[in-house]
Short mmCIF file of N, CA and C in Angstrom, two decimals:
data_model
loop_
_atom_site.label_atom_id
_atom_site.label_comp_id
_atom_site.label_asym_id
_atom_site.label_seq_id
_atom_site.Cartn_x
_atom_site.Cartn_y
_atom_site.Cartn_z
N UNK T 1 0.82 -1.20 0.00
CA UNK T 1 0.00 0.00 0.00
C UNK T 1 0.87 1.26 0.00
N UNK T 2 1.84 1.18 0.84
CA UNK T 2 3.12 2.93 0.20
C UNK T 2 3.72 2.33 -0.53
N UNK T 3 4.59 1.76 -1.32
CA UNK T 3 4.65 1.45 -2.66
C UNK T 3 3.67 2.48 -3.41
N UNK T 4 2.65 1.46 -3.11
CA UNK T 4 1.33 2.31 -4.69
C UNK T 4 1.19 3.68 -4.50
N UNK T 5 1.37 3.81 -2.96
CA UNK T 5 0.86 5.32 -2.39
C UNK T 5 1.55 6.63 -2.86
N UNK T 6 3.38 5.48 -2.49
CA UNK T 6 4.26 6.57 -3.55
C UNK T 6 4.51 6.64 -4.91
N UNK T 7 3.96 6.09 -5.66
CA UNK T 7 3.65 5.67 -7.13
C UNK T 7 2.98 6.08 -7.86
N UNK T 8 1.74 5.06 -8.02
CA UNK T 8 0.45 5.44 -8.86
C UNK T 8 -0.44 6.23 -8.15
N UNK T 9 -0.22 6.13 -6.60
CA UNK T 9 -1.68 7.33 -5.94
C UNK T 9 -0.86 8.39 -5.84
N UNK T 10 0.16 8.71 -5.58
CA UNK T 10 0.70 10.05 -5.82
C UNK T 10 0.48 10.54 -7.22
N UNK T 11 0.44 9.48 -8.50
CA UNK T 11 0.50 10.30 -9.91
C UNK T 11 -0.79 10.41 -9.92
N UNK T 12 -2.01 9.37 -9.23
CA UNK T 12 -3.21 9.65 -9.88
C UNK T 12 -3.66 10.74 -8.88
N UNK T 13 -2.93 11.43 -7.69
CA UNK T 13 -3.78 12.15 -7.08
C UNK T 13 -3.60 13.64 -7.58
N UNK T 14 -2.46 13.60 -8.28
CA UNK T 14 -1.86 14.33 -9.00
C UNK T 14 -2.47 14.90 -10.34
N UNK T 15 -3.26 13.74 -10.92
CA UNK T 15 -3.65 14.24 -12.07
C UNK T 15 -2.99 13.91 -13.20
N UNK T 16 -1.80 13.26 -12.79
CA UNK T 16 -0.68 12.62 -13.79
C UNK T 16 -0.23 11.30 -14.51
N UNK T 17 -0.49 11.16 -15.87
CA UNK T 17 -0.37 9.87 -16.17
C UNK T 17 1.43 9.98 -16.48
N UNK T 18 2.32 10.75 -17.05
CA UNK T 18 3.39 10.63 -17.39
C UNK T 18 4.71 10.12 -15.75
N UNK T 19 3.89 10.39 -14.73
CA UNK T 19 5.10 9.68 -13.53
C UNK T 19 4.22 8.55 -12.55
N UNK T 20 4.99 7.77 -11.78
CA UNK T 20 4.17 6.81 -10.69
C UNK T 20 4.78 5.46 -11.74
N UNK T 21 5.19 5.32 -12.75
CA UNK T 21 5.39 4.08 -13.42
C UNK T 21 6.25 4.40 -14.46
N UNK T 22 7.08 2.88 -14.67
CA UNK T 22 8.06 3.20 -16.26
C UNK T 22 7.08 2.01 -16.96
N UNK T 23 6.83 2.71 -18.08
CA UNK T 23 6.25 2.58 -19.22
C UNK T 23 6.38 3.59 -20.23
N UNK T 24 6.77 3.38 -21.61
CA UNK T 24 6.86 4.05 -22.34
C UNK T 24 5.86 6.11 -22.60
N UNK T 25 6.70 7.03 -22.35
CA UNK T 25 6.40 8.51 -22.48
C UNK T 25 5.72 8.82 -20.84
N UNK T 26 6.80 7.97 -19.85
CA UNK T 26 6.86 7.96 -18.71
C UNK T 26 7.99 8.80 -18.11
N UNK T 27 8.44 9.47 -17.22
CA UNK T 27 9.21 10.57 -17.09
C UNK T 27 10.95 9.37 -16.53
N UNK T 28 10.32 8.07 -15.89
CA UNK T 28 11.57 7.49 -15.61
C UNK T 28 12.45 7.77 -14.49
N UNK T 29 11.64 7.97 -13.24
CA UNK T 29 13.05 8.44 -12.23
C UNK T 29 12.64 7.56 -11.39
N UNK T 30 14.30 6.91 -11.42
CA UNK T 30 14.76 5.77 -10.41
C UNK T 30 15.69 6.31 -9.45
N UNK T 31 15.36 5.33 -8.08
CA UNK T 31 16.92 5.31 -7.46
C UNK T 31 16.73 4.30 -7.11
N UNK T 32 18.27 3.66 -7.08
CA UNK T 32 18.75 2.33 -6.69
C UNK T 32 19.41 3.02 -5.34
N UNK T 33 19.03 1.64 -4.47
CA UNK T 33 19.84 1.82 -2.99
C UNK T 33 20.67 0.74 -2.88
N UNK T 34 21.22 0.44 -1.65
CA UNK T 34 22.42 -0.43 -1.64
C UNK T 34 22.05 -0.62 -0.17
N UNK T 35 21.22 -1.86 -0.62
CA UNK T 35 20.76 -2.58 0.97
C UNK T 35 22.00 -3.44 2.07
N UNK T 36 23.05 -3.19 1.57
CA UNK T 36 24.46 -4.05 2.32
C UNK T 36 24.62 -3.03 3.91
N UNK T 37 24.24 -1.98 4.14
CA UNK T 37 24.75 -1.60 4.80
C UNK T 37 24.65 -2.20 6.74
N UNK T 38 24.91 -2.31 7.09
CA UNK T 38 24.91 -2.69 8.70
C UNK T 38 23.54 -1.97 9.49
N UNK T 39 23.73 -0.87 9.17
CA UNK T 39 22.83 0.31 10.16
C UNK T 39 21.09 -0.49 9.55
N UNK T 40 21.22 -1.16 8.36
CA UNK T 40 19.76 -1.58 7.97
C UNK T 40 19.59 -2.67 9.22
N UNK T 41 20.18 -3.23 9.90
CA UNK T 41 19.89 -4.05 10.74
C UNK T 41 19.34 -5.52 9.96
N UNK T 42 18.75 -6.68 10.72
CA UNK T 42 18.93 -7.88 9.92
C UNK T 42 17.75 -7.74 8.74
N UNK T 43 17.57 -7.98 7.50
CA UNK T 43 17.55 -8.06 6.31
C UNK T 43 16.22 -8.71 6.12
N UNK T 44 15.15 -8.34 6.08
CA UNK T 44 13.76 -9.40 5.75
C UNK T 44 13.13 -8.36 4.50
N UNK T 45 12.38 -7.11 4.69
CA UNK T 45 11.83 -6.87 3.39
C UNK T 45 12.66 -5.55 3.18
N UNK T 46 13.19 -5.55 1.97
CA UNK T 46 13.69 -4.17 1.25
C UNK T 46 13.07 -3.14 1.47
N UNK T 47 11.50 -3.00 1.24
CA UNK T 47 10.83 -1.52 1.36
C UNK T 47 11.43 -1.24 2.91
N UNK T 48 10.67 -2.06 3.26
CA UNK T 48 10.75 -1.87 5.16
C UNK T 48 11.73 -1.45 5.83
N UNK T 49 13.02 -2.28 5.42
CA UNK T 49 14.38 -2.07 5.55
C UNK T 49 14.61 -0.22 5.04
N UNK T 50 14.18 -0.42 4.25
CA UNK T 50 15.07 1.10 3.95
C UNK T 50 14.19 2.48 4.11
N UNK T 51 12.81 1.94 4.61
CA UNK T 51 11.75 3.60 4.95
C UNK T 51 12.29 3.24 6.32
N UNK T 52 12.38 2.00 7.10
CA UNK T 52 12.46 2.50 9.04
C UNK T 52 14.15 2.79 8.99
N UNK T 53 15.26 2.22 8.37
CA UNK T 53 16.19 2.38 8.81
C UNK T 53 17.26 2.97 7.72
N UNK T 54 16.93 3.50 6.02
CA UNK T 54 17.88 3.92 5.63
C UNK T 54 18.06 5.25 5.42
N UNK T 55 19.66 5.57 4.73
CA UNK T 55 19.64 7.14 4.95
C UNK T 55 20.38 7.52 3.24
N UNK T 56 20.24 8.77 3.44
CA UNK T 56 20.67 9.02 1.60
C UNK T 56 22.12 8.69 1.25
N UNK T 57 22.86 8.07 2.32
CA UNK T 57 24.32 7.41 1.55
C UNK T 57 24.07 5.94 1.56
N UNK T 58 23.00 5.60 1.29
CA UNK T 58 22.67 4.22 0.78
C UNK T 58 22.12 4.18 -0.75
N UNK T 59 22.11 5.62 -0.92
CA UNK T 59 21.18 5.82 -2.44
C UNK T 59 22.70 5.70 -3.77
N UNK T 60 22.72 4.61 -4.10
CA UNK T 60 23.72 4.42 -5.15
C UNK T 60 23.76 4.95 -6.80
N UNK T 61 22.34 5.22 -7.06
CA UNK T 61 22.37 5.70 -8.17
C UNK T 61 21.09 5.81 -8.41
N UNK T 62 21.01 7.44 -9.00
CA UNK T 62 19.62 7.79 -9.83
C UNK T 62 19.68 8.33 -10.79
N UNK T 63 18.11 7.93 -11.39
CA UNK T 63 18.01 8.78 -12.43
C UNK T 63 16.61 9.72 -13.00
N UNK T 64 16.56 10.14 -13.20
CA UNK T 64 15.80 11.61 -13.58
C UNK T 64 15.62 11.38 -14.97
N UNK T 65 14.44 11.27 -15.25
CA UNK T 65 13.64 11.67 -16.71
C UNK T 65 14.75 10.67 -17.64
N UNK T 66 15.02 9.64 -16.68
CA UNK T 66 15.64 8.35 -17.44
C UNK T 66 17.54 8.92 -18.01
N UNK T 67 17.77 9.88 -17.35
CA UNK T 67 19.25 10.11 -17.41
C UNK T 67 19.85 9.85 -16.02
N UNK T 68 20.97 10.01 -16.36
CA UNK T 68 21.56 9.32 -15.08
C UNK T 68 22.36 10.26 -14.31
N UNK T 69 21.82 10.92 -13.10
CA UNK T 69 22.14 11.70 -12.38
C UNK T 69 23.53 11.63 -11.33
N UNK T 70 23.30 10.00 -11.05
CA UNK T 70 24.24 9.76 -9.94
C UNK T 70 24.70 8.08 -10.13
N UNK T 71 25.82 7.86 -9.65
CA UNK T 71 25.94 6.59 -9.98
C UNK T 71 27.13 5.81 -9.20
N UNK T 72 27.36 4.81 -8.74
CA UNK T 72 28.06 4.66 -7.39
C UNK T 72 27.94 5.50 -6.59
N UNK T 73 27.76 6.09 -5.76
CA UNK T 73 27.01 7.32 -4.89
C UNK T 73 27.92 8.04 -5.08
N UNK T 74 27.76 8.80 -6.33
CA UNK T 74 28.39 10.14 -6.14
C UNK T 74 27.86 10.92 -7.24
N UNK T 75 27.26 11.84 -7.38
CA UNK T 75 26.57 12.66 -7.75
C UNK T 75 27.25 13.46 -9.27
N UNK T 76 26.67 12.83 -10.16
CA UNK T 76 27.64 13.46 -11.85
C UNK T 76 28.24 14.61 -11.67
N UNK T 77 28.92 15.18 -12.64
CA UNK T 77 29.80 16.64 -12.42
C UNK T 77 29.70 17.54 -11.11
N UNK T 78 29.21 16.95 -9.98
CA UNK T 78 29.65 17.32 -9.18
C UNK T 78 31.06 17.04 -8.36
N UNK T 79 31.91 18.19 -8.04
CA UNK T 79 33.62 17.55 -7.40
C UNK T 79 32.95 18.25 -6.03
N UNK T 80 32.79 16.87 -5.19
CA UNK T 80 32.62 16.44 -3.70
C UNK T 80 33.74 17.50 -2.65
N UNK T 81 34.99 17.29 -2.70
CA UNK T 81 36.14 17.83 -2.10
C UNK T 81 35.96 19.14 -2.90
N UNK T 82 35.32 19.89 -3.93
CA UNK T 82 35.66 21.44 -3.91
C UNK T 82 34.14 21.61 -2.92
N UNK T 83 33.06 20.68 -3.09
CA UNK T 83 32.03 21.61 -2.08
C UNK T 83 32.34 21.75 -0.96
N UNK T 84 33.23 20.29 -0.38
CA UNK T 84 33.50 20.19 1.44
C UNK T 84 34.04 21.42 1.46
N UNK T 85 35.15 22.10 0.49
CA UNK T 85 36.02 23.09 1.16
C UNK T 85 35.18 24.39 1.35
N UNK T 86 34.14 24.82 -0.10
CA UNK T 86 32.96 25.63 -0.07
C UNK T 86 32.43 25.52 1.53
N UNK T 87 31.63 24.41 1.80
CA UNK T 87 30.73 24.81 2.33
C UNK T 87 31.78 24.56 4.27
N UNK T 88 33.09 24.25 4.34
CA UNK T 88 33.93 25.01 5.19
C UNK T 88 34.39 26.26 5.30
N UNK T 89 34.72 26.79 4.05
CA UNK T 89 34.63 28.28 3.86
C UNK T 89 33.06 28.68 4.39
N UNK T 90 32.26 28.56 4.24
CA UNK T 90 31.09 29.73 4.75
C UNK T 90 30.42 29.52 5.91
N UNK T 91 31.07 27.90 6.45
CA UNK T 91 31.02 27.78 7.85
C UNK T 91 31.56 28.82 8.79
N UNK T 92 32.74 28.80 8.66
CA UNK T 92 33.85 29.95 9.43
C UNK T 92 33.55 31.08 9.03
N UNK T 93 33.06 31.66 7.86
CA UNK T 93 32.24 32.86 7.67
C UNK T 93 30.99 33.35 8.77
N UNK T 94 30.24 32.23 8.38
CA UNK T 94 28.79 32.46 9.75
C UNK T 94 29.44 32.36 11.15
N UNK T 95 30.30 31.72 11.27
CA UNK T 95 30.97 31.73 12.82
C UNK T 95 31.39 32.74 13.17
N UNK T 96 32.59 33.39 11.97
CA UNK T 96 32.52 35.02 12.94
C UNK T 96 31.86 35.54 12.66
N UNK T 97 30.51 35.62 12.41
CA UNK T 97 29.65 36.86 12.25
C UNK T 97 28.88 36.71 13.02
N UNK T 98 29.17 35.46 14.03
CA UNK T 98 28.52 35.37 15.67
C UNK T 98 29.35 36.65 16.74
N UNK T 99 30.04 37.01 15.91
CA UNK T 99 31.66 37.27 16.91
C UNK T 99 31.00 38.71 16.54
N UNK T 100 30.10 39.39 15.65
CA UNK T 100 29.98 40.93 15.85
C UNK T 100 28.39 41.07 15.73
N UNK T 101 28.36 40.22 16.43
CA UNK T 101 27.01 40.47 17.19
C UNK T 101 26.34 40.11 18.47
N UNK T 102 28.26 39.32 19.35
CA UNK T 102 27.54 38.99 20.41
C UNK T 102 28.45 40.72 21.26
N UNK T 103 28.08 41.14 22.59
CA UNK T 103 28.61 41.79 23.05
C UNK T 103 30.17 41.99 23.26
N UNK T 104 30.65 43.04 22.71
CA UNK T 104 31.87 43.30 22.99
C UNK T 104 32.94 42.63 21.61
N UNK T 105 32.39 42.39 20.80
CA UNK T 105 32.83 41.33 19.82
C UNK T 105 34.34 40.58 20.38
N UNK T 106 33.71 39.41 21.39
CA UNK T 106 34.31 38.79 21.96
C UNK T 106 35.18 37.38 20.68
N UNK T 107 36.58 36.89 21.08
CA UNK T 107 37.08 35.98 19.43
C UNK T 107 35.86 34.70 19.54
N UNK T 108 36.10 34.72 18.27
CA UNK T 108 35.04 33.44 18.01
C UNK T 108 35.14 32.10 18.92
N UNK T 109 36.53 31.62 19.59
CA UNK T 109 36.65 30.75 20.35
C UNK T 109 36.20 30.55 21.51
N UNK T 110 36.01 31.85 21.93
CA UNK T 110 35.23 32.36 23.18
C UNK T 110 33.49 31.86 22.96
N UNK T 111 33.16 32.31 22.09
CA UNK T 111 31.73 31.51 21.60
C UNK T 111 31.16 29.84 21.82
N UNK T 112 32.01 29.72 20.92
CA UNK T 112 32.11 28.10 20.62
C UNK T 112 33.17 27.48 21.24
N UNK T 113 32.93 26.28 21.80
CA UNK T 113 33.68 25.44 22.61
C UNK T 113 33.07 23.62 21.53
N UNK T 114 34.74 22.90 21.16
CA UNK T 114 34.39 21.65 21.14
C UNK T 114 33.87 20.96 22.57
N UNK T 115 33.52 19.65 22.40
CA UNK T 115 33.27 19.04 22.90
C UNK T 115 34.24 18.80 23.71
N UNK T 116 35.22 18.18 23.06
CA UNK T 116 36.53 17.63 23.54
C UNK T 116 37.54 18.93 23.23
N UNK T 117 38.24 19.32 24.93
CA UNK T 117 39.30 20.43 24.13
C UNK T 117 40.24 20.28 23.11
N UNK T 118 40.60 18.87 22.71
CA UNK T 118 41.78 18.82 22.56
C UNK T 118 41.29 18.73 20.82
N UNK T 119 40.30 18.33 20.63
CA UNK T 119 39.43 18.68 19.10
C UNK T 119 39.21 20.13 18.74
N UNK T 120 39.84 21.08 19.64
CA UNK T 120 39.11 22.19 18.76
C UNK T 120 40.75 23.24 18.32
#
């Protein structure tokens, strides 16, 4: 019943015959997951397995309007290591801009504390 629910009653509630199914002048978007992982815990039904216990680095490959977006989990012309450094750059950006708006524009270390001192 979610199967169909996310399928054909989503396209028919929709109003839509072109998604909910591959069949020919069907829009075609798949994702394959990769049920191996541990965190799925022991292994009886696939749906089940992966709505209670999976997460989007189990999603190995999709595709969109039947092209192929992603594939061994990693996402087409996207370069992974220039976003980590991006989205570290605008981390430390928003961090000091905690630093001139808390009183006295005290250093950012003063703010934020790791967990562990010896991590920060």
């Amino acid at each position: 019943d979610m199967y169909n629910a996310a399928t054909l009653g989503g396209a028919k509630a929709l109003g839509r015959e072109d998604i909910g199914r591959l069949c020919v002048g069907a829009q075609a978007d798949i994702v394959v997951f990769d049920l191996q992982g541990a965190h799925l815990g022991p292994f009886f039904d696939p749906f089940k397995n992966l709505v209670l216990a999976g997460r989007g680095s189990d999603c190995r490959a999709s595709y969109i309007a039947g092209r192929c977006v992603m594939e061994d989990f990693e996402v087409r012309g996207v370069d992974s290591k220039a976003l980590q450094v991006q989205a570290d750059h605008q981390f430390l950006k928003l961090m000091e801009s905690h630093r001139h708006r808390a009183f006295g524009n005290p250093p950012v270390e003063s703010l934020f504390h790791p967990v562990f001192p010896w991590a920060g």
